[in-house]
mmCIF file of C-alpha atoms in Angstrom:
data_model
loop_
_atom_site.group_PDB
_atom_site.id
_atom_site.type_symbol
_atom_site.label_atom_id
_atom_site.label_comp_id
_atom_site.label_asym_id
_atom_site.label_seq_id
_atom_site.Cartn_x
_atom_site.Cartn_y
_atom_site.Cartn_z
ATOM 1 C CA ALA U 712 -4.683 -26.697 44.590
ATOM 2 C CA VAL U 713 -6.368 -25.636 41.341
ATOM 3 C CA LEU U 714 -9.834 -26.568 42.636
ATOM 4 C CA ARG U 715 -9.207 -25.054 46.058
ATOM 5 C CA ASN U 716 -7.914 -21.768 44.581
ATOM 6 C CA ALA U 717 -10.746 -21.640 42.049
ATOM 7 C CA SER U 718 -13.329 -22.247 44.775
ATOM 8 C CA SER U 719 -11.866 -19.429 46.893
ATOM 9 C CA GLU U 720 -11.929 -17.102 43.880
ATOM 10 C CA LEU U 721 -15.521 -18.056 43.110
ATOM 11 C CA PHE U 722 -16.512 -17.347 46.719
ATOM 12 C CA ARG U 723 -14.822 -13.929 46.648
ATOM 13 C CA ALA U 724 -16.508 -13.037 43.358
ATOM 14 C CA ARG U 725 -20.011 -14.454 43.822
ATOM 15 C CA GLY U 726 -20.373 -15.798 47.377
ATOM 16 C CA VAL U 727 -20.627 -19.410 46.169
ATOM 17 C CA PHE U 728 -18.059 -22.184 46.246
ATOM 18 C CA LEU U 729 -17.408 -25.709 45.014
ATOM 19 C CA ALA U 730 -18.970 -27.832 47.770
ATOM 20 C CA GLU U 731 -18.632 -31.290 46.258
ATOM 21 C CA VAL U 732 -17.033 -32.227 42.967
ATOM 22 C CA THR U 733 -16.652 -35.723 41.519
ATOM 23 C CA VAL U 734 -13.355 -36.103 39.672
ATOM 24 C CA VAL U 735 -12.505 -39.200 37.640
ATOM 25 C CA ILE U 736 -8.755 -39.678 37.277
ATOM 26 C CA PRO U 737 -6.806 -41.875 34.852
ATOM 27 C CA ARG U 738 -6.347 -45.492 35.923
ATOM 28 C CA SER U 739 -2.568 -44.988 35.610
ATOM 29 C CA TRP U 740 -2.634 -42.666 38.653
ATOM 30 C CA SER U 741 -2.444 -45.507 41.130
ATOM 31 C CA SER U 742 -0.705 -44.021 44.175
ATOM 32 C CA LYS U 743 -2.668 -41.240 45.905
ATOM 33 C CA SER U 744 0.467 -39.933 47.562
ATOM 34 C CA ALA U 745 1.919 -39.197 44.111
ATOM 35 C CA TRP U 746 -0.821 -36.770 43.076
ATOM 36 C CA ALA U 747 -2.874 -35.772 46.129
ATOM 37 C CA ARG U 748 -2.052 -33.259 48.827
ATOM 38 C CA GLN U 749 -2.643 -33.828 52.514
ATOM 39 C CA PRO U 750 -5.165 -34.626 53.803
ATOM 40 C CA LEU U 751 -5.685 -37.338 51.214
ATOM 41 C CA PRO U 752 -9.098 -37.234 49.531
ATOM 42 C CA ARG U 753 -11.509 -40.147 49.611
ATOM 43 C CA VAL U 754 -10.852 -42.194 46.486
ATOM 44 C CA GLU U 755 -13.041 -44.927 45.056
ATOM 45 C CA ALA U 756 -12.618 -46.991 41.917
ATOM 46 C CA PRO U 757 -15.036 -45.432 39.423
ATOM 47 C CA SER U 758 -18.015 -47.451 38.319
ATOM 48 C CA TRP U 759 -19.613 -46.871 34.938
ATOM 49 C CA GLN U 760 -22.287 -44.785 36.717
ATOM 50 C CA GLN U 761 -19.603 -42.492 38.162
ATOM 51 C CA TRP U 762 -18.133 -41.942 34.701
ATOM 52 C CA GLY U 763 -21.561 -40.845 33.529
ATOM 53 C CA ARG U 764 -22.156 -38.346 36.335
ATOM 54 C CA ALA U 765 -18.613 -37.087 36.949
ATOM 55 C CA ASP U 766 -18.216 -33.323 37.015
ATOM 56 C CA ILE U 767 -14.579 -33.493 35.951
ATOM 57 C CA LEU U 768 -12.689 -36.044 33.873
ATOM 58 C CA ILE U 769 -8.893 -35.994 33.886
ATOM 59 C CA GLU U 770 -7.493 -37.211 30.579
ATOM 60 C CA ARG U 771 -4.062 -37.891 29.201
ATOM 61 C CA GLY U 772 -2.553 -34.719 27.768
ATOM 62 C CA GLU U 773 -1.595 -36.251 24.441
ATOM 63 C CA ASP U 774 -5.210 -37.394 23.944
ATOM 64 C CA SER U 775 -6.729 -33.988 24.665
ATOM 65 C CA VAL U 776 -8.554 -32.201 21.850
ATOM 66 C CA PHE U 777 -7.476 -28.753 23.112
ATOM 67 C CA GLY U 778 -3.910 -29.599 24.145
ATOM 68 C CA GLU U 779 -3.125 -28.550 27.702
ATOM 69 C CA ASN U 780 -6.300 -26.469 28.173
ATOM 70 C CA PRO U 781 -9.321 -27.592 30.181
ATOM 71 C CA PHE U 782 -12.595 -27.513 28.263
ATOM 72 C CA ALA U 783 -16.278 -27.952 28.971
ATOM 73 C CA VAL U 784 -18.274 -30.510 27.032
ATOM 74 C CA GLN U 785 -21.266 -28.211 26.663
ATOM 75 C CA TYR U 786 -23.508 -28.464 23.641
ATOM 76 C CA ALA U 787 -26.780 -27.425 25.256
ATOM 77 C CA GLY U 788 -27.828 -23.787 25.293
ATOM 78 C CA CYS U 789 -26.953 -20.778 27.404
ATOM 79 C CA GLY U 790 -27.913 -21.281 31.037
ATOM 80 C CA VAL U 791 -28.000 -25.092 30.743
ATOM 81 C CA GLN U 792 -25.485 -27.334 32.531
ATOM 82 C CA GLY U 793 -23.122 -29.229 30.242
ATOM 83 C CA ARG U 794 -22.012 -32.880 30.316
ATOM 84 C CA HIS U 795 -18.697 -32.522 32.161
ATOM 85 C CA LEU U 796 -15.410 -30.652 32.329
ATOM 86 C CA VAL U 797 -12.278 -32.250 30.852
ATOM 87 C CA ILE U 798 -8.907 -31.361 32.356
ATOM 88 C CA PRO U 799 -5.786 -32.661 30.598
ATOM 89 C CA GLU U 800 -3.258 -34.034 33.078
ATOM 90 C CA THR U 801 -0.649 -31.749 31.476
ATOM 91 C CA PHE U 802 -2.641 -28.752 32.775
ATOM 92 C CA LEU U 803 -2.433 -30.091 36.324
ATOM 93 C CA SER U 804 1.188 -31.223 36.116
ATOM 94 C CA GLY U 805 2.220 -27.874 34.625
ATOM 95 C CA TYR U 806 0.359 -26.094 37.397
ATOM 96 C CA ALA U 807 1.980 -28.220 40.100
ATOM 97 C CA ALA U 808 5.428 -27.492 38.692
ATOM 98 C CA THR U 809 4.996 -23.725 39.011
ATOM 99 C CA SER U 810 3.742 -21.216 41.521
ATOM 100 C CA GLU U 811 0.313 -19.642 41.008
ATOM 101 C CA TYR U 812 2.064 -16.271 40.966
ATOM 102 C CA SER U 813 5.117 -17.030 38.862
ATOM 103 C CA PRO U 814 5.288 -16.853 35.076
ATOM 104 C CA ASN U 815 4.677 -20.228 33.479
ATOM 105 C CA ARG U 816 3.547 -21.775 30.236
ATOM 106 C CA PHE U 817 -0.094 -20.911 30.977
ATOM 107 C CA ASP U 818 0.482 -17.143 30.915
ATOM 108 C CA LYS U 819 -1.171 -16.857 27.517
ATOM 109 C CA TYR U 820 -4.446 -18.179 28.961
ATOM 110 C CA GLY U 821 -4.358 -16.616 32.432
ATOM 111 C CA LYS U 822 -3.873 -18.013 35.912
ATOM 112 C CA PRO U 823 -4.832 -21.683 36.169
ATOM 113 C CA ARG U 824 -7.645 -20.951 38.654
ATOM 114 C CA HIS U 825 -9.147 -18.440 36.191
ATOM 115 C CA VAL U 826 -8.828 -20.852 33.269
ATOM 116 C CA PHE U 827 -10.591 -23.489 35.368
ATOM 117 C CA LEU U 828 -13.352 -21.065 36.436
ATOM 118 C CA ARG U 829 -14.059 -20.006 32.837
ATOM 119 C CA GLU U 830 -14.569 -23.616 31.852
ATOM 120 C CA TRP U 831 -16.484 -24.421 35.056
ATOM 121 C CA ALA U 832 -18.898 -21.574 34.227
ATOM 122 C CA ALA U 833 -19.427 -23.055 30.751
ATOM 123 C CA TYR U 834 -19.993 -26.533 32.216
ATOM 124 C CA ARG U 835 -22.083 -25.718 35.281
ATOM 125 C CA TYR U 836 -23.996 -22.612 34.243
ATOM 126 C CA GLY U 837 -23.941 -22.640 30.430
ATOM 127 C CA VAL U 838 -21.878 -19.441 30.202
ATOM 128 C CA PHE U 839 -19.985 -19.367 26.927
ATOM 129 C CA LYS U 840 -16.671 -17.803 25.991
ATOM 130 C CA GLU U 841 -16.473 -14.114 25.233
ATOM 131 C CA HIS U 842 -13.836 -14.406 22.530
ATOM 132 C CA GLY U 843 -13.115 -16.198 19.309
ATOM 133 C CA PHE U 844 -10.155 -18.370 18.380
ATOM 134 C CA PRO U 845 -7.383 -17.887 15.806
ATOM 135 C CA ARG U 846 -8.081 -19.693 12.501
ATOM 136 C CA ASP U 847 -11.391 -21.129 13.772
ATOM 137 C CA PRO U 848 -14.016 -21.030 10.980
ATOM 138 C CA VAL U 849 -16.961 -21.324 13.410
ATOM 139 C CA TYR U 850 -15.771 -19.047 16.262
ATOM 140 C CA PRO U 851 -13.219 -16.706 14.647
ATOM 141 C CA LEU U 852 -11.041 -14.316 16.632
ATOM 142 C CA TYR U 853 -12.084 -11.476 14.329
ATOM 143 C CA LEU U 854 -14.610 -10.756 11.593
ATOM 144 C CA VAL U 855 -13.746 -9.014 8.310
ATOM 145 C CA ARG U 856 -16.416 -6.678 6.959
ATOM 146 C CA PRO U 857 -17.849 -8.314 3.806
ATOM 147 C CA GLY U 858 -16.771 -6.552 0.615
ATOM 148 C CA SER U 859 -14.104 -4.428 2.289
ATOM 149 C CA GLN U 860 -10.821 -4.008 0.415
ATOM 150 C CA ASP U 861 -9.026 -2.778 3.549
ATOM 151 C CA PRO U 862 -7.351 -5.763 5.271
ATOM 152 C CA SER U 863 -7.442 -3.897 8.592
ATOM 153 C CA ASP U 864 -11.226 -3.406 8.399
ATOM 154 C CA VAL U 865 -11.969 -6.008 11.046
ATOM 155 C CA LYS U 866 -14.084 -6.322 14.164
ATOM 156 C CA LEU U 867 -12.574 -8.262 17.046
ATOM 157 C CA ASN U 868 -14.826 -11.035 18.314
ATOM 158 C CA ILE U 869 -14.140 -10.315 21.986
ATOM 159 C CA CYS U 870 -15.763 -8.671 25.014
ATOM 160 C CA ALA U 871 -13.767 -5.975 26.778
ATOM 161 C CA ASP U 872 -14.389 -3.364 29.450
ATOM 162 C CA ARG U 873 -12.995 -0.567 27.269
ATOM 163 C CA PRO U 874 -12.652 0.176 23.536
ATOM 164 C CA LEU U 875 -9.864 -1.800 21.900
ATOM 165 C CA ARG U 876 -7.580 -0.189 19.362
ATOM 166 C CA PRO U 877 -5.816 -3.040 17.570
ATOM 167 C CA GLN U 878 -2.580 -2.357 15.734
ATOM 168 C CA PHE U 879 -2.052 -4.342 12.582
ATOM 169 C CA ARG U 880 1.173 -5.609 11.159
ATOM 170 C CA PHE U 881 1.338 -6.829 7.592
ATOM 171 C CA VAL U 882 3.457 -9.890 7.020
ATOM 172 C CA GLU U 883 4.437 -11.051 3.552
ATOM 173 C CA ILE U 884 4.127 -14.761 3.087
ATOM 174 C CA GLY U 885 6.413 -16.022 0.362
ATOM 175 C CA MET U 886 5.366 -18.643 -2.121
ATOM 176 C CA ALA U 887 7.589 -21.718 -2.133
#
């Protein structure tokens, strides 16, 4: 359902859709009826060549670098297709357990189809994220003006369609 919904959204937005996608699933997913919807997709045992050219790899959630979030393995430049897209099985199982329109544990990242499309854009088209990440030294969520003594003198590292007016809250952290 995630791929189908994402493809529909992509078609509405840009007039293109996901025509054919190769997905490599974990070996532990043996029974198609346990994870696939009707009609059942064509499934083949992956060869080493398929691993190398797969668009999407499903990995065990506890092994995922970014927890339950999908991520693109993309270390080329802007506009260049990446290696593949990794989707933790916890992302898919969490999605299957909830409705696309009901609140769920993915609310902080957006609807699953949008999360998928952001990462698909990074993988397929070399479009990178428009925001930073909390406590990330390379891609920070905000930048502090060098030399400023005002702790609220920051610039958010994010793209938005209107000016943002952040409100700051100071929290004292006690020394133990």
